[in-house]
Short mmCIF file of C-alpha atoms and ligand atoms in Angstrom, two decimals:
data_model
loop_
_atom_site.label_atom_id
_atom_site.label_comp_id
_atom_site.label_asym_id
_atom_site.label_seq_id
_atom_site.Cartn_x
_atom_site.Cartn_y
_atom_site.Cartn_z
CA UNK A 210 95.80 108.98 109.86
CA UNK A 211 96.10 105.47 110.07
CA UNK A 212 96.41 103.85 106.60
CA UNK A 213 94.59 100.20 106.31
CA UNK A 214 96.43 97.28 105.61
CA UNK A 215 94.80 93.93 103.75
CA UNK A 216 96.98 91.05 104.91
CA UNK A 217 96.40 87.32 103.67
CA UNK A 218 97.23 84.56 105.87
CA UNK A 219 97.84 81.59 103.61
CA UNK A 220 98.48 79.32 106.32
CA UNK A 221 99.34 75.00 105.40
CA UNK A 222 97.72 75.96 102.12
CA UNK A 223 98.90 76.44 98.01
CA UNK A 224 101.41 74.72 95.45
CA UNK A 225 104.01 76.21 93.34
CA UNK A 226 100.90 76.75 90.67
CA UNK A 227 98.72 78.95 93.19
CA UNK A 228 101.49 81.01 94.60
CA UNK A 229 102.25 82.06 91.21
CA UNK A 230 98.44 82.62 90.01
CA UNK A 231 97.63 84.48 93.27
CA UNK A 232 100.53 86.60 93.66
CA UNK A 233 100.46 87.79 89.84
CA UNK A 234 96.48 88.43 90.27
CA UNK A 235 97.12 90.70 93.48
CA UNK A 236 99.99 93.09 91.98
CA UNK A 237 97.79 95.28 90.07
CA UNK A 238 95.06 95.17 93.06
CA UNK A 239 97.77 96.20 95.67
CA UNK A 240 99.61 98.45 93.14
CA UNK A 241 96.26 100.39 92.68
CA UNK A 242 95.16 100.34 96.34
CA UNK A 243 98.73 102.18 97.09
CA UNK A 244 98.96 105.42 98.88
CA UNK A 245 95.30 104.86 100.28
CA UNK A 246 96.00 100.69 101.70
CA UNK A 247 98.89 98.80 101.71
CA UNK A 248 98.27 94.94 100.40
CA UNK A 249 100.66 91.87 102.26
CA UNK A 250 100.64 88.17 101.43
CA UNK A 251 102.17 86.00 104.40
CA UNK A 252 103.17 82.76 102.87
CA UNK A 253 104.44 79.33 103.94
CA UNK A 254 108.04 80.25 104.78
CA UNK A 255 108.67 77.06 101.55
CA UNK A 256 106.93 79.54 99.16
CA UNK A 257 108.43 82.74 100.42
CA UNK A 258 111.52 82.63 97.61
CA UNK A 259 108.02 82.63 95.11
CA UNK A 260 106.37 85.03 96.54
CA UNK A 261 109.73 87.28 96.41
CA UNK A 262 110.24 86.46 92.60
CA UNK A 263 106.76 87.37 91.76
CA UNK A 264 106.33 90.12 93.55
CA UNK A 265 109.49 91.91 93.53
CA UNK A 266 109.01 95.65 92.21
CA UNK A 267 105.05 95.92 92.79
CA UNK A 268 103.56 97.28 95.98
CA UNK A 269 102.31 94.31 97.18
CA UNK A 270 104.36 93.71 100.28
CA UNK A 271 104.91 89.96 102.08
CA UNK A 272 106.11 88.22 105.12
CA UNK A 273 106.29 85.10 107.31
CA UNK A 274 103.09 83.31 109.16
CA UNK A 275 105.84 82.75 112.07
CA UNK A 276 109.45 83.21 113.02
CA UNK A 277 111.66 81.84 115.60
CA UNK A 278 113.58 83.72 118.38
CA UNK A 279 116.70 82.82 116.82
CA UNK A 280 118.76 84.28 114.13
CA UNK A 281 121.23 81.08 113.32
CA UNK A 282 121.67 77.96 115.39
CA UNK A 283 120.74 74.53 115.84
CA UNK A 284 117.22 74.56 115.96
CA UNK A 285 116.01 72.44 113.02
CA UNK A 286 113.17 72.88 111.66
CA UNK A 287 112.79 76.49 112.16
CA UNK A 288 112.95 80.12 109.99
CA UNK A 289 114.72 82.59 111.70
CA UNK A 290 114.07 86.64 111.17
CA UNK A 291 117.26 87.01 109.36
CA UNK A 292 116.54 84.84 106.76
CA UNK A 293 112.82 86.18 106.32
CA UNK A 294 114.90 89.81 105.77
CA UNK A 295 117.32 88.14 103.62
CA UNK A 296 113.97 87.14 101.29
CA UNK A 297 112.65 90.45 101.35
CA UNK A 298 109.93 90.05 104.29
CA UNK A 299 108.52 93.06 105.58
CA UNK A 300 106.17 91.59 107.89
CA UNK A 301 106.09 88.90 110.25
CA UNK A 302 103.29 87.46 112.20
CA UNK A 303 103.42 86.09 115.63
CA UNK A 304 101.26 84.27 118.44
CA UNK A 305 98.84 83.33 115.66
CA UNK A 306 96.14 81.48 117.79
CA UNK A 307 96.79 78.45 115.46
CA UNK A 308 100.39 78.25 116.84
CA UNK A 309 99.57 79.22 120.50
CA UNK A 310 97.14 76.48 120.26
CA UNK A 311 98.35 73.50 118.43
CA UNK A 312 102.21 74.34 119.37
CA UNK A 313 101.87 75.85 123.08
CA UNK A 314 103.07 79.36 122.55
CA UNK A 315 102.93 80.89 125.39
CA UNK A 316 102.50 84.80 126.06
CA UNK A 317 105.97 84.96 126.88
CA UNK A 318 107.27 82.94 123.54
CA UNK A 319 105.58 84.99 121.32
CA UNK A 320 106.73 88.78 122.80
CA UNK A 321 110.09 87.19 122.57
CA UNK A 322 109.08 86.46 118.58
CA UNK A 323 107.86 89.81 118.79
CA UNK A 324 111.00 90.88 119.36
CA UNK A 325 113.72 88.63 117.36
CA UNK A 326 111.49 89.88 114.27
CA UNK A 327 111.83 93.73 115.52
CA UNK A 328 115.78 93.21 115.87
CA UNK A 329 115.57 92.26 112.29
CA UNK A 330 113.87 94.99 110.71
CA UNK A 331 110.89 92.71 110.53
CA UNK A 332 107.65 94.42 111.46
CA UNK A 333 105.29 91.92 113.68
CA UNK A 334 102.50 91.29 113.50
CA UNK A 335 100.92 90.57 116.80
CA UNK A 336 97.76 88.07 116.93
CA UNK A 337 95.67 88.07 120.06
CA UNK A 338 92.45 86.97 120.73
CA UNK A 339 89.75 84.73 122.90
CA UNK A 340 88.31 81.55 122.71
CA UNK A 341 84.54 81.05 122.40
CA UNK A 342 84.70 79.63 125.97
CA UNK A 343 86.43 83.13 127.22
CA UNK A 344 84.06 84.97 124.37
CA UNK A 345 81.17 83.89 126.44
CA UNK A 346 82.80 84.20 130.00
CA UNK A 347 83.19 88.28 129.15
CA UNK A 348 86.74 87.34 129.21
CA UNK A 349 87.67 88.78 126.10
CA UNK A 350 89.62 91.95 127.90
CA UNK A 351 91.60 89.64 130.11
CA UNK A 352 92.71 87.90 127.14
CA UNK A 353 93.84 90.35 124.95
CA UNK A 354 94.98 92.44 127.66
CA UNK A 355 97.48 89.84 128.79
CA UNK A 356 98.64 88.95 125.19
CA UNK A 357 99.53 92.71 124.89
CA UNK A 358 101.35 92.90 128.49
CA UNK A 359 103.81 90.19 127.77
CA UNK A 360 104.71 92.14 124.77
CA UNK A 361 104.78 95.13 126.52
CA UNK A 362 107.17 93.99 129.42
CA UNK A 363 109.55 92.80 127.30
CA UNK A 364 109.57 95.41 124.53
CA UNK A 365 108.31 98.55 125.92
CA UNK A 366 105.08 100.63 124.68
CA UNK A 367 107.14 102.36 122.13
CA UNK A 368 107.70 98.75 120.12
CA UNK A 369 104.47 99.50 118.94
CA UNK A 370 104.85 101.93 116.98
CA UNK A 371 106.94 99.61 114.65
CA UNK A 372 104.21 96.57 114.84
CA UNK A 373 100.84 96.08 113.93
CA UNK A 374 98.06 94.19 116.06
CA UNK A 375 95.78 91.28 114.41
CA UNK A 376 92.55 91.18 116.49
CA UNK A 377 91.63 87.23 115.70
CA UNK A 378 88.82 85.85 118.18
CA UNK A 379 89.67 82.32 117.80
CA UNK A 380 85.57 81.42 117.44
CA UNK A 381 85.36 83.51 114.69
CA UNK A 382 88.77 81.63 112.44
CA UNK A 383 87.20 79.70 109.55
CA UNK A 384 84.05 79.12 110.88
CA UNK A 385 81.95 81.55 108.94
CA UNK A 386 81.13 83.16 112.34
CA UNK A 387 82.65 86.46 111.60
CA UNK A 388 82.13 89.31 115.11
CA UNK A 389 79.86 91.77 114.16
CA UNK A 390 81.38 94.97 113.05
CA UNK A 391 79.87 96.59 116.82
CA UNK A 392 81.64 93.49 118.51
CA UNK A 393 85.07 93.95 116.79
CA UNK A 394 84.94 97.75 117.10
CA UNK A 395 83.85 97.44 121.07
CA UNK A 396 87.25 95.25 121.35
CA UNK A 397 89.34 97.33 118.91
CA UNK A 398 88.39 100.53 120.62
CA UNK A 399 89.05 98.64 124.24
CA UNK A 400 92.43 97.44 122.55
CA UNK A 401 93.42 101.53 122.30
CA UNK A 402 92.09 102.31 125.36
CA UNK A 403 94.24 99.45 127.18
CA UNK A 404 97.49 101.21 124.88
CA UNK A 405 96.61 104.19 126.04
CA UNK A 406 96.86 103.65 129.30
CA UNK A 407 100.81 103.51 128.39
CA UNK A 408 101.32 106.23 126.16
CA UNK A 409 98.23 107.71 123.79
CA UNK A 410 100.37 108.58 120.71
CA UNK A 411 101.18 104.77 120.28
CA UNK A 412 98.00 103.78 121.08
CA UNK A 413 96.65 106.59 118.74
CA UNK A 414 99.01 105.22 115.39
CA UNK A 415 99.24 101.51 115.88
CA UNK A 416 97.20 99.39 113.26
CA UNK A 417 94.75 96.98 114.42
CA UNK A 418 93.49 94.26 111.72
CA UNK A 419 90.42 92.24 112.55
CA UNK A 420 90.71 88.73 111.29
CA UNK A 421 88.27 85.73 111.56
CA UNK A 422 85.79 85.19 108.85
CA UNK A 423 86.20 88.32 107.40
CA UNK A 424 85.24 88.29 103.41
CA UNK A 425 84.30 90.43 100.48
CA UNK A 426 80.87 90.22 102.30
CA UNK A 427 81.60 91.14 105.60
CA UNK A 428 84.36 93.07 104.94
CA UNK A 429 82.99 96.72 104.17
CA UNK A 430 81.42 97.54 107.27
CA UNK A 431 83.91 96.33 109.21
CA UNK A 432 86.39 98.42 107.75
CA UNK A 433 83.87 101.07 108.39
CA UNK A 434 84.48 101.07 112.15
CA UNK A 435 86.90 103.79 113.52
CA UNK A 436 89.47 101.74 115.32
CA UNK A 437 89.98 98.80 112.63
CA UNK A 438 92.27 99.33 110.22
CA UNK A 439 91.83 96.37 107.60
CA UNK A 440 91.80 92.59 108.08
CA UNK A 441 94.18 89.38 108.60
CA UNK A 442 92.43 87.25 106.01
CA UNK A 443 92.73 83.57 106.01
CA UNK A 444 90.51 81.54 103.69
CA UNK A 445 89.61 84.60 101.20
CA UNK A 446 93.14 85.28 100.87
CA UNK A 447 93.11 82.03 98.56
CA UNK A 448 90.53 83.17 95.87
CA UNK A 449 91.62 86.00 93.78
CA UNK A 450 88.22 87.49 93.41
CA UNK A 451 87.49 87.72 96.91
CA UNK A 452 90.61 89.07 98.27
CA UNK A 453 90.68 91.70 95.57
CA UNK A 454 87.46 92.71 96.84
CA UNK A 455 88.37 93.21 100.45
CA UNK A 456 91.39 95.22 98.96
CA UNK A 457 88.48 97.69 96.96
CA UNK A 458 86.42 98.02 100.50
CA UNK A 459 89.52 98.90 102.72
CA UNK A 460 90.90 101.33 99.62
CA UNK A 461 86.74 102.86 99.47
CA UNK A 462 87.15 103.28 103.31
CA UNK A 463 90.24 105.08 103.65
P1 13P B 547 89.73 82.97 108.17
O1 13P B 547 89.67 84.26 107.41
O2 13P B 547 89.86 81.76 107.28
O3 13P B 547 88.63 82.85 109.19
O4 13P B 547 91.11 83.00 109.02
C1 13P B 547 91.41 84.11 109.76
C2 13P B 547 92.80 83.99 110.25
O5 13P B 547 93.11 83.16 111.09
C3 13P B 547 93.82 84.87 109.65
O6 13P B 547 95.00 84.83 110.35
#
């Protein structure tokens, strides 16, 4: 049994004010929703300390939008795993199509991420997805399929089992567009075939999130589909109402 997992994605977005507000509005969401869906908040690593401090003691879990592959060095600028740990991080995401894009992650970069977050204790979580161009090309397997591999050759099937994977197609991220719920299971379900192919019990426990557009609306019946197993929520992650919602649809479709 796969238990559902509600994950905000704050992204270059709050203030000292909102981090507070949010994170002391989702406590009692995410401390009811435990045992049937866990609740994360990935912050801004500059708002992490926060997110710690108001957190720290509920069920509402947190983590990083991004990590290096370092864990000390001169690399200014950067966030390594070990200090995400150090701030009480359990999750980590990587190869967010906003940093593959706008920073040139490549495959590669990102399964070493993958990794460096693993080594720490971190769990990743693992974005892949197409662009509308490759949406409409029926390239959508390729995609994904190759975002997986590069992760795969470096960390072996069986790092999956310690990682979660955020189904995000890029045409669908904060434009309103959300997939339908048969489009994002077809891909989901393809997703565990592909791991499957590699070894079935991995493929059979990993988590897969949807995110792009998903809301309070939308979110239901997509958590109503077999192989996803709650969202990667950007914008609704911001408004306390909403998010708490999509916590009450994955926790009424566990
Ligand atoms: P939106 O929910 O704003 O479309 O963003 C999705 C996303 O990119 C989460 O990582």
């Amino acid at each position: 049994m796969r238990k559902p997992i509600v994950m905000g994605n704050w992204k270059l977005n709050g203030t000292k004010q909102s981090v507070a507000d949010l994170i002391k509005a989702f406590v009692e969401p995410a401390n009811q929703a435990f045992g049937k869906a866990e609740v994360a908040i990935c912050a801004p690593a500059i708002f992490i300390g926060s997110v710690e401090q108001y957190a720290q003691g509920s069920k509402l879990q947190w983590g990083s939008e991004d990590c290096d592959i370092h864990d000390s060095g001169a690399y200014t600028g950067e966030n390594s795993p070990a200090m995400l740990k150090e701030f009480g991080c359990t999750y980590a995401i990587v190869g967010h199509s906003e940093r593959r894009g706008y920073h040139h992650e490549s495959n590669e970069e990102v399964a070493a991420k993958f990794k460096a977050a693993q080594n720490q204790g971190l769990i990743p979580v693992l974005c892949i997805g197409e662009s509308e161009a490759e949406f409409e090309a029926q390239k959508t397997m390729d995609v994904v399929k190759a975002e997986l591999k590069a992760v795969i050759d470096l960390c072996g099937i069986a790092a999956f089992k310690q990682a979660v994977i955020a189904y995000e197609p890029i045409w669908a991220i904060g434009t309103g567009k959300t997939a339908t719920p048969e489009i994002a299971q077809s891909v989901h379900s393809q997703i565990r075939e592909y791991l499957k192919s590699f070894d079935a019990e991995v493929a059979a426990g990993v988590r897969i999130l949807y995110g792009g557009s998903c809301n309070a609306k939308t979110a239901p019946e997509l958590f109503s589909q077999q192989d996803i197993d709650g969202g990667l929520i950007g914008g609704a992650s911001l408004k306390a109402p909403d998010f708490t919602a999509i916590i009450n649809a994955a926790v009424a479709n566990a």
